[in-house]
Amino acid sequence: VLLSMLDETIKSKKPAARELVYKDYHLEGRFIPEFDEKGNVGSVITIVTDRTAEKLQLEKLRESEFFNKTLLNSLPALVYIYEPIAMRNIYTNDSIFEILGYTPGGVHVQGSRMLEEITHPDDMRNFSEAVFPKISSLGDDETIENIFRLKDSAGRWHWFKSHETVYKRTDSGEVLYTLGTAFDITKLKEIEEKLKEKTDYLNSVIESSPLAVADLDREGNVVSIWNSAAEKIFGWKKEEVIGKRLPFVQ
């Protein structure tokens, strides 16, 4: 699986993430392409996080109607119960205080709408327009992922990746509560942003070069790069050659 994800990242030239299982370990792998001077993927930054403890603990939580408060508060993640119909949060573990720097007595994080009060407005709109409809149709064994930002006590935004599943239904079968876990991925986002800036810079250098620059696969097909100089020298527009084999390649 690891090799296939590396190959997929190299081919797509885009960051990817995948849950991995190795023996008794549950892992989360993130694969971020790093480009060389020609815009090709020269290497893939691979970040593997051991999620075994969290995975096992969360599986136990789903089997029980009662939470072990000590267990929940020891997780390095936000754990919460959300009521989609009322669009309100009814429980959040104490990790929100540790990760975001709030204190239990902080007025601005108290009450049932705690998460809404510190969630980025754009992400709240996305939740209402895109995530909520998916939650409403979730099956009992299905999970929905979401990426959003939460504001810490110093006013800084943290990126989180959440997984939500059905925790309880109404008598009519509607989703009453969802159980969610959210991990802080701010550092990973910062790495991705730096890599994007580096890629954008390299692309601008390639595009402004007086030399014809193209990236070809083993069969001589143009993969994704065909700069302005190449268009001028050879007479073909980028959209005319992408994915095609150049006639002069032997």
PDB file of N, CA, C and O in Angstrom, residues 55-110:
ATOM      1  N   LYS A  55      -7.288   4.648  17.571  1.00  0.00           N
ATOM      2  CA  LYS A  55      -8.209   3.769  16.845  1.00  0.00           C
ATOM      3  C   LYS A  55      -8.877   2.785  17.794  1.00  0.00           C
ATOM      4  O   LYS A  55     -10.094   2.611  17.778  1.00  0.00           O
ATOM      5  N   LEU A  56      -8.090   2.143  18.632  1.00  0.00           N
ATOM      6  CA  LEU A  56      -8.632   1.156  19.562  1.00  0.00           C
ATOM      7  C   LEU A  56      -9.543   1.804  20.593  1.00  0.00           C
ATOM      8  O   LEU A  56     -10.600   1.268  20.932  1.00  0.00           O
ATOM      9  N   GLN A  57      -9.136   2.982  21.075  1.00  0.00           N
ATOM     10  CA  GLN A  57      -9.956   3.662  22.071  1.00  0.00           C
ATOM     11  C   GLN A  57     -11.287   4.109  21.497  1.00  0.00           C
ATOM     12  O   GLN A  57     -12.341   3.967  22.136  1.00  0.00           O
ATOM     13  N   LEU A  58     -11.278   4.615  20.274  1.00  0.00           N
ATOM     14  CA  LEU A  58     -12.502   5.091  19.660  1.00  0.00           C
ATOM     15  C   LEU A  58     -13.446   3.937  19.316  1.00  0.00           C
ATOM     16  O   LEU A  58     -14.667   4.089  19.347  1.00  0.00           O
ATOM     17  N   GLU A  59     -12.888   2.781  18.970  1.00  0.00           N
ATOM     18  CA  GLU A  59     -13.731   1.615  18.709  1.00  0.00           C
ATOM     19  C   GLU A  59     -14.466   1.196  19.980  1.00  0.00           C
ATOM     20  O   GLU A  59     -15.648   0.820  19.934  1.00  0.00           O
ATOM     21  N   LYS A  60     -13.782   1.300  21.103  1.00  0.00           N
ATOM     22  CA  LYS A  60     -14.430   0.962  22.370  1.00  0.00           C
ATOM     23  C   LYS A  60     -15.526   1.970  22.714  1.00  0.00           C
ATOM     24  O   LYS A  60     -16.561   1.616  23.269  1.00  0.00           O
ATOM     25  N   LEU A  61     -15.278   3.247  22.364  1.00  0.00           N
ATOM     26  CA  LEU A  61     -16.273   4.275  22.656  1.00  0.00           C
ATOM     27  C   LEU A  61     -17.582   4.015  21.917  1.00  0.00           C
ATOM     28  O   LEU A  61     -18.667   4.256  22.439  1.00  0.00           O
ATOM     29  N   ARG A  62     -17.482   3.519  20.688  1.00  0.00           N
ATOM     30  CA  ARG A  62     -18.683   3.264  19.892  1.00  0.00           C
ATOM     31  C   ARG A  62     -19.500   2.119  20.460  1.00  0.00           C
ATOM     32  O   ARG A  62     -20.707   2.037  20.228  1.00  0.00           O
ATOM     33  N   GLU A  63     -18.873   1.205  21.176  1.00  0.00           N
ATOM     34  CA  GLU A  63     -19.566   0.033  21.704  1.00  0.00           C
ATOM     35  C   GLU A  63     -20.295   0.354  23.003  1.00  0.00           C
ATOM     36  O   GLU A  63     -21.088  -0.435  23.489  1.00  0.00           O
ATOM     37  N   SER A  64     -20.056   1.493  23.565  1.00  0.00           N
ATOM     38  CA  SER A  64     -20.628   1.819  24.871  1.00  0.00           C
ATOM     39  C   SER A  64     -21.469   3.081  24.820  1.00  0.00           C
ATOM     40  O   SER A  64     -21.183   4.000  24.067  1.00  0.00           O
ATOM     41  N   GLU A  65     -22.491   3.136  25.659  1.00  0.00           N
ATOM     42  CA  GLU A  65     -23.338   4.309  25.765  1.00  0.00           C
ATOM     43  C   GLU A  65     -22.726   5.333  26.720  1.00  0.00           C
ATOM     44  O   GLU A  65     -23.165   6.469  26.771  1.00  0.00           O
ATOM     45  N   PHE A  66     -21.750   4.919  27.442  1.00  0.00           N
ATOM     46  CA  PHE A  66     -21.174   5.806  28.455  1.00  0.00           C
ATOM     47  C   PHE A  66     -19.697   6.068  28.145  1.00  0.00           C
ATOM     48  O   PHE A  66     -18.957   5.180  27.744  1.00  0.00           O
ATOM     49  N   PHE A  67     -19.315   7.297  28.316  1.00  0.00           N
ATOM     50  CA  PHE A  67     -17.927   7.679  28.081  1.00  0.00           C
ATOM     51  C   PHE A  67     -17.094   7.546  29.356  1.00  0.00           C
ATOM     52  O   PHE A  67     -17.569   7.835  30.446  1.00  0.00           O
ATOM     53  N   ASN A  68     -15.901   7.113  29.168  1.00  0.00           N
ATOM     54  CA  ASN A  68     -14.930   7.167  30.248  1.00  0.00           C
ATOM     55  C   ASN A  68     -14.244   8.522  30.155  1.00  0.00           C
ATOM     56  O   ASN A  68     -13.431   8.759  29.270  1.00  0.00           O
ATOM     57  N   LYS A  69     -14.590   9.414  31.053  1.00  0.00           N
ATOM     58  CA  LYS A  69     -14.108  10.795  30.946  1.00  0.00           C
ATOM     59  C   LYS A  69     -12.585  10.882  30.989  1.00  0.00           C
ATOM     60  O   LYS A  69     -11.963  11.660  30.249  1.00  0.00           O
ATOM     61  N   THR A  70     -11.989  10.064  31.815  1.00  0.00           N
ATOM     62  CA  THR A  70     -10.532  10.093  31.910  1.00  0.00           C
ATOM     63  C   THR A  70      -9.896   9.692  30.589  1.00  0.00           C
ATOM     64  O   THR A  70      -8.917  10.300  30.135  1.00  0.00           O
ATOM     65  N   LEU A  71     -10.454   8.675  29.963  1.00  0.00           N
ATOM     66  CA  LEU A  71      -9.937   8.201  28.682  1.00  0.00           C
ATOM     67  C   LEU A  71     -10.077   9.273  27.612  1.00  0.00           C
ATOM     68  O   LEU A  71      -9.138   9.561  26.870  1.00  0.00           O
ATOM     69  N   LEU A  72     -11.244   9.880  27.560  1.00  0.00           N
ATOM     70  CA  LEU A  72     -11.498  10.901  26.544  1.00  0.00           C
ATOM     71  C   LEU A  72     -10.544  12.073  26.678  1.00  0.00           C
ATOM     72  O   LEU A  72     -10.001  12.572  25.702  1.00  0.00           O
ATOM     73  N   ASN A  73     -10.338  12.510  27.904  1.00  0.00           N
ATOM     74  CA  ASN A  73      -9.510  13.692  28.113  1.00  0.00           C
ATOM     75  C   ASN A  73      -8.024  13.409  27.948  1.00  0.00           C
ATOM     76  O   ASN A  73      -7.220  14.339  27.885  1.00  0.00           O
ATOM     77  N   SER A  74      -7.651  12.121  27.870  1.00  0.00           N
ATOM     78  CA  SER A  74      -6.241  11.781  27.662  1.00  0.00           C
ATOM     79  C   SER A  74      -5.900  11.675  26.185  1.00  0.00           C
ATOM     80  O   SER A  74      -4.721  11.613  25.824  1.00  0.00           O
ATOM     81  N   LEU A  75      -6.917  11.676  25.324  1.00  0.00           N
ATOM     82  CA  LEU A  75      -6.660  11.580  23.887  1.00  0.00           C
ATOM     83  C   LEU A  75      -6.051  12.877  23.363  1.00  0.00           C
ATOM     84  O   LEU A  75      -6.484  13.958  23.727  1.00  0.00           O
ATOM     85  N   PRO A  76      -5.046  12.783  22.481  1.00  0.00           N
ATOM     86  CA  PRO A  76      -4.465  13.987  21.884  1.00  0.00           C
ATOM     87  C   PRO A  76      -5.307  14.497  20.728  1.00  0.00           C
ATOM     88  O   PRO A  76      -4.808  14.780  19.647  1.00  0.00           O
ATOM     89  N   ALA A  77      -6.597  14.586  20.941  1.00  0.00           N
ATOM     90  CA  ALA A  77      -7.525  14.997  19.887  1.00  0.00           C
ATOM     91  C   ALA A  77      -8.789  15.539  20.519  1.00  0.00           C
ATOM     92  O   ALA A  77      -9.101  15.253  21.680  1.00  0.00           O
ATOM     93  N   LEU A  78      -9.528  16.338  19.745  1.00  0.00           N
ATOM     94  CA  LEU A  78     -10.837  16.797  20.193  1.00  0.00           C
ATOM     95  C   LEU A  78     -11.828  15.668  19.969  1.00  0.00           C
ATOM     96  O   LEU A  78     -11.872  15.070  18.903  1.00  0.00           O
ATOM     97  N   VAL A  79     -12.607  15.369  20.983  1.00  0.00           N
ATOM     98  CA  VAL A  79     -13.684  14.390  20.871  1.00  0.00           C
ATOM     99  C   VAL A  79     -14.972  15.115  21.225  1.00  0.00           C
ATOM    100  O   VAL A  79     -15.045  15.795  22.256  1.00  0.00           O
ATOM    101  N   TYR A  80     -15.966  15.000  20.375  1.00  0.00           N
ATOM    102  CA  TYR A  80     -17.180  15.779  20.605  1.00  0.00           C
ATOM    103  C   TYR A  80     -18.412  15.006  20.129  1.00  0.00           C
ATOM    104  O   TYR A  80     -18.331  14.084  19.315  1.00  0.00           O
ATOM    105  N   ILE A  81     -19.546  15.400  20.678  1.00  0.00           N
ATOM    106  CA  ILE A  81     -20.836  14.876  20.233  1.00  0.00           C
ATOM    107  C   ILE A  81     -21.624  16.054  19.682  1.00  0.00           C
ATOM    108  O   ILE A  81     -21.759  17.088  20.337  1.00  0.00           O
ATOM    109  N   TYR A  82     -22.123  15.883  18.476  1.00  0.00           N
ATOM    110  CA  TYR A  82     -22.815  16.977  17.792  1.00  0.00           C
ATOM    111  C   TYR A  82     -24.254  16.561  17.484  1.00  0.00           C
ATOM    112  O   TYR A  82     -24.525  15.404  17.164  1.00  0.00           O
ATOM    113  N   GLU A  83     -25.172  17.524  17.610  1.00  0.00           N
ATOM    114  CA  GLU A  83     -26.581  17.293  17.294  1.00  0.00           C
ATOM    115  C   GLU A  83     -26.904  18.039  15.997  1.00  0.00           C
ATOM    116  O   GLU A  83     -27.162  19.245  16.015  1.00  0.00           O
ATOM    117  N   PRO A  84     -26.888  17.337  14.858  1.00  0.00           N
ATOM    118  CA  PRO A  84     -27.069  17.995  13.563  1.00  0.00           C
ATOM    119  C   PRO A  84     -28.410  18.712  13.409  1.00  0.00           C
ATOM    120  O   PRO A  84     -28.473  19.783  12.812  1.00  0.00           O
ATOM    121  N   ILE A  85     -29.473  18.122  13.925  1.00  0.00           N
ATOM    122  CA  ILE A  85     -30.802  18.713  13.744  1.00  0.00           C
ATOM    123  C   ILE A  85     -30.867  20.101  14.370  1.00  0.00           C
ATOM    124  O   ILE A  85     -31.378  21.059  13.775  1.00  0.00           O
ATOM    125  N   ALA A  86     -30.320  20.231  15.580  1.00  0.00           N
ATOM    126  CA  ALA A  86     -30.310  21.520  16.277  1.00  0.00           C
ATOM    127  C   ALA A  86     -29.069  22.336  15.959  1.00  0.00           C
ATOM    128  O   ALA A  86     -28.970  23.492  16.367  1.00  0.00           O
ATOM    129  N   MET A  87     -28.121  21.720  15.210  1.00  0.00           N
ATOM    130  CA  MET A  87     -26.852  22.358  14.857  1.00  0.00           C
ATOM    131  C   MET A  87     -26.162  22.907  16.104  1.00  0.00           C
ATOM    132  O   MET A  87     -25.787  24.066  16.187  1.00  0.00           O
ATOM    133  N   ARG A  88     -25.974  22.045  17.081  1.00  0.00           N
ATOM    134  CA  ARG A  88     -25.303  22.463  18.306  1.00  0.00           C
ATOM    135  C   ARG A  88     -24.408  21.346  18.826  1.00  0.00           C
ATOM    136  O   ARG A  88     -24.653  20.159  18.596  1.00  0.00           O
ATOM    137  N   ASN A  89     -23.362  21.743  19.535  1.00  0.00           N
ATOM    138  CA  ASN A  89     -22.431  20.819  20.146  1.00  0.00           C
ATOM    139  C   ASN A  89     -22.890  20.551  21.580  1.00  0.00           C
ATOM    140  O   ASN A  89     -23.164  21.474  22.339  1.00  0.00           O
ATOM    141  N   ILE A  90     -22.982  19.269  21.960  1.00  0.00           N
ATOM    142  CA  ILE A  90     -23.468  18.969  23.306  1.00  0.00           C
ATOM    143  C   ILE A  90     -22.383  18.407  24.212  1.00  0.00           C
ATOM    144  O   ILE A  90     -22.588  18.261  25.414  1.00  0.00           O
ATOM    145  N   TYR A  91     -21.229  18.073  23.629  1.00  0.00           N
ATOM    146  CA  TYR A  91     -20.129  17.594  24.468  1.00  0.00           C
ATOM    147  C   TYR A  91     -18.814  17.815  23.731  1.00  0.00           C
ATOM    148  O   TYR A  91     -18.711  17.605  22.517  1.00  0.00           O
ATOM    149  N   THR A  92     -17.784  18.239  24.463  1.00  0.00           N
ATOM    150  CA  THR A  92     -16.423  18.311  23.962  1.00  0.00           C
ATOM    151  C   THR A  92     -15.475  17.940  25.095  1.00  0.00           C
ATOM    152  O   THR A  92     -15.658  18.414  26.225  1.00  0.00           O
ATOM    153  N   ASN A  93     -14.512  17.096  24.810  1.00  0.00           N
ATOM    154  CA  ASN A  93     -13.581  16.710  25.870  1.00  0.00           C
ATOM    155  C   ASN A  93     -12.636  17.855  26.228  1.00  0.00           C
ATOM    156  O   ASN A  93     -12.575  18.878  25.547  1.00  0.00           O
ATOM    157  N   ASP A  94     -11.875  17.670  27.297  1.00  0.00           N
ATOM    158  CA  ASP A  94     -11.028  18.743  27.808  1.00  0.00           C
ATOM    159  C   ASP A  94      -9.812  19.027  26.935  1.00  0.00           C
ATOM    160  O   ASP A  94      -9.073  19.980  27.206  1.00  0.00           O
ATOM    161  N   SER A  95      -9.602  18.236  25.891  1.00  0.00           N
ATOM    162  CA  SER A  95      -8.460  18.484  25.013  1.00  0.00           C
ATOM    163  C   SER A  95      -8.557  19.835  24.319  1.00  0.00           C
ATOM    164  O   SER A  95      -7.551  20.398  23.883  1.00  0.00           O
ATOM    165  N   ILE A  96      -9.769  20.371  24.215  1.00  0.00           N
ATOM    166  CA  ILE A  96      -9.933  21.678  23.588  1.00  0.00           C
ATOM    167  C   ILE A  96      -9.210  22.756  24.390  1.00  0.00           C
ATOM    168  O   ILE A  96      -8.706  23.730  23.830  1.00  0.00           O
ATOM    169  N   PHE A  97      -9.115  22.561  25.695  1.00  0.00           N
ATOM    170  CA  PHE A  97      -8.415  23.528  26.534  1.00  0.00           C
ATOM    171  C   PHE A  97      -6.903  23.414  26.349  1.00  0.00           C
ATOM    172  O   PHE A  97      -6.189  24.402  26.300  1.00  0.00           O
ATOM    173  N   GLU A  98      -6.419  22.165  26.240  1.00  0.00           N
ATOM    174  CA  GLU A  98      -4.984  21.943  26.094  1.00  0.00           C
ATOM    175  C   GLU A  98      -4.488  22.331  24.709  1.00  0.00           C
ATOM    176  O   GLU A  98      -3.457  22.992  24.557  1.00  0.00           O
ATOM    177  N   ILE A  99      -5.226  21.925  23.658  1.00  0.00           N
ATOM    178  CA  ILE A  99      -4.773  22.159  22.285  1.00  0.00           C
ATOM    179  C   ILE A  99      -4.913  23.619  21.892  1.00  0.00           C
ATOM    180  O   ILE A  99      -4.032  24.193  21.246  1.00  0.00           O
ATOM    181  N   LEU A 100      -6.017  24.244  22.288  1.00  0.00           N
ATOM    182  CA  LEU A 100      -6.289  25.616  21.857  1.00  0.00           C
ATOM    183  C   LEU A 100      -5.989  26.664  22.923  1.00  0.00           C
ATOM    184  O   LEU A 100      -6.132  27.855  22.673  1.00  0.00           O
ATOM    185  N   GLY A 101      -5.594  26.222  24.103  1.00  0.00           N
ATOM    186  CA  GLY A 101      -5.165  27.181  25.115  1.00  0.00           C
ATOM    187  C   GLY A 101      -6.260  27.838  25.912  1.00  0.00           C
ATOM    188  O   GLY A 101      -6.007  28.775  26.670  1.00  0.00           O
ATOM    189  N   TYR A 102      -7.504  27.360  25.755  1.00  0.00           N
ATOM    190  CA  TYR A 102      -8.581  27.948  26.537  1.00  0.00           C
ATOM    191  C   TYR A 102      -8.588  27.370  27.949  1.00  0.00           C
ATOM    192  O   TYR A 102      -8.031  26.310  28.212  1.00  0.00           O
ATOM    193  N   THR A 103      -9.224  28.065  28.847  1.00  0.00           N
ATOM    194  CA  THR A 103      -9.393  27.576  30.220  1.00  0.00           C
ATOM    195  C   THR A 103     -10.848  27.174  30.412  1.00  0.00           C
ATOM    196  O   THR A 103     -11.748  27.750  29.796  1.00  0.00           O
ATOM    197  N   PRO A 104     -11.082  26.162  31.262  1.00  0.00           N
ATOM    198  CA  PRO A 104     -12.469  25.713  31.476  1.00  0.00           C
ATOM    199  C   PRO A 104     -13.414  26.834  31.872  1.00  0.00           C
ATOM    200  O   PRO A 104     -14.612  26.786  31.598  1.00  0.00           O
ATOM    201  N   GLY A 105     -12.880  27.882  32.506  1.00  0.00           N
ATOM    202  CA  GLY A 105     -13.737  28.976  32.951  1.00  0.00           C
ATOM    203  C   GLY A 105     -13.909  30.076  31.923  1.00  0.00           C
ATOM    204  O   GLY A 105     -14.564  31.073  32.197  1.00  0.00           O
ATOM    205  N   GLY A 106     -13.279  29.866  30.735  1.00  0.00           N
ATOM    206  CA  GLY A 106     -13.380  30.905  29.714  1.00  0.00           C
ATOM    207  C   GLY A 106     -14.797  31.060  29.201  1.00  0.00           C
ATOM    208  O   GLY A 106     -15.398  30.131  28.695  1.00  0.00           O
ATOM    209  N   VAL A 107     -15.326  32.247  29.329  1.00  0.00           N
ATOM    210  CA  VAL A 107     -16.720  32.485  28.944  1.00  0.00           C
ATOM    211  C   VAL A 107     -16.933  32.216  27.456  1.00  0.00           C
ATOM    212  O   VAL A 107     -17.978  31.707  27.041  1.00  0.00           O
ATOM    213  N   HIS A 108     -15.925  32.534  26.616  1.00  0.00           N
ATOM    214  CA  HIS A 108     -16.099  32.458  25.181  1.00  0.00           C
ATOM    215  C   HIS A 108     -16.112  31.035  24.642  1.00  0.00           C
ATOM    216  O   HIS A 108     -16.351  30.832  23.471  1.00  0.00           O
ATOM    217  N   VAL A 109     -15.843  30.029  25.488  1.00  0.00           N
ATOM    218  CA  VAL A 109     -15.926  28.658  24.991  1.00  0.00           C
ATOM    219  C   VAL A 109     -16.955  27.838  25.774  1.00  0.00           C
ATOM    220  O   VAL A 109     -16.960  26.623  25.703  1.00  0.00           O
ATOM    221  N   GLN A 110     -17.792  28.492  26.525  1.00  0.00           N
ATOM    222  CA  GLN A 110     -18.803  27.774  27.288  1.00  0.00           C
ATOM    223  C   GLN A 110     -20.109  27.690  26.501  1.00  0.00           C
ATOM    224  O   GLN A 110     -20.370  28.462  25.593  1.00  0.00           O
TER     225      GLN A 110
END
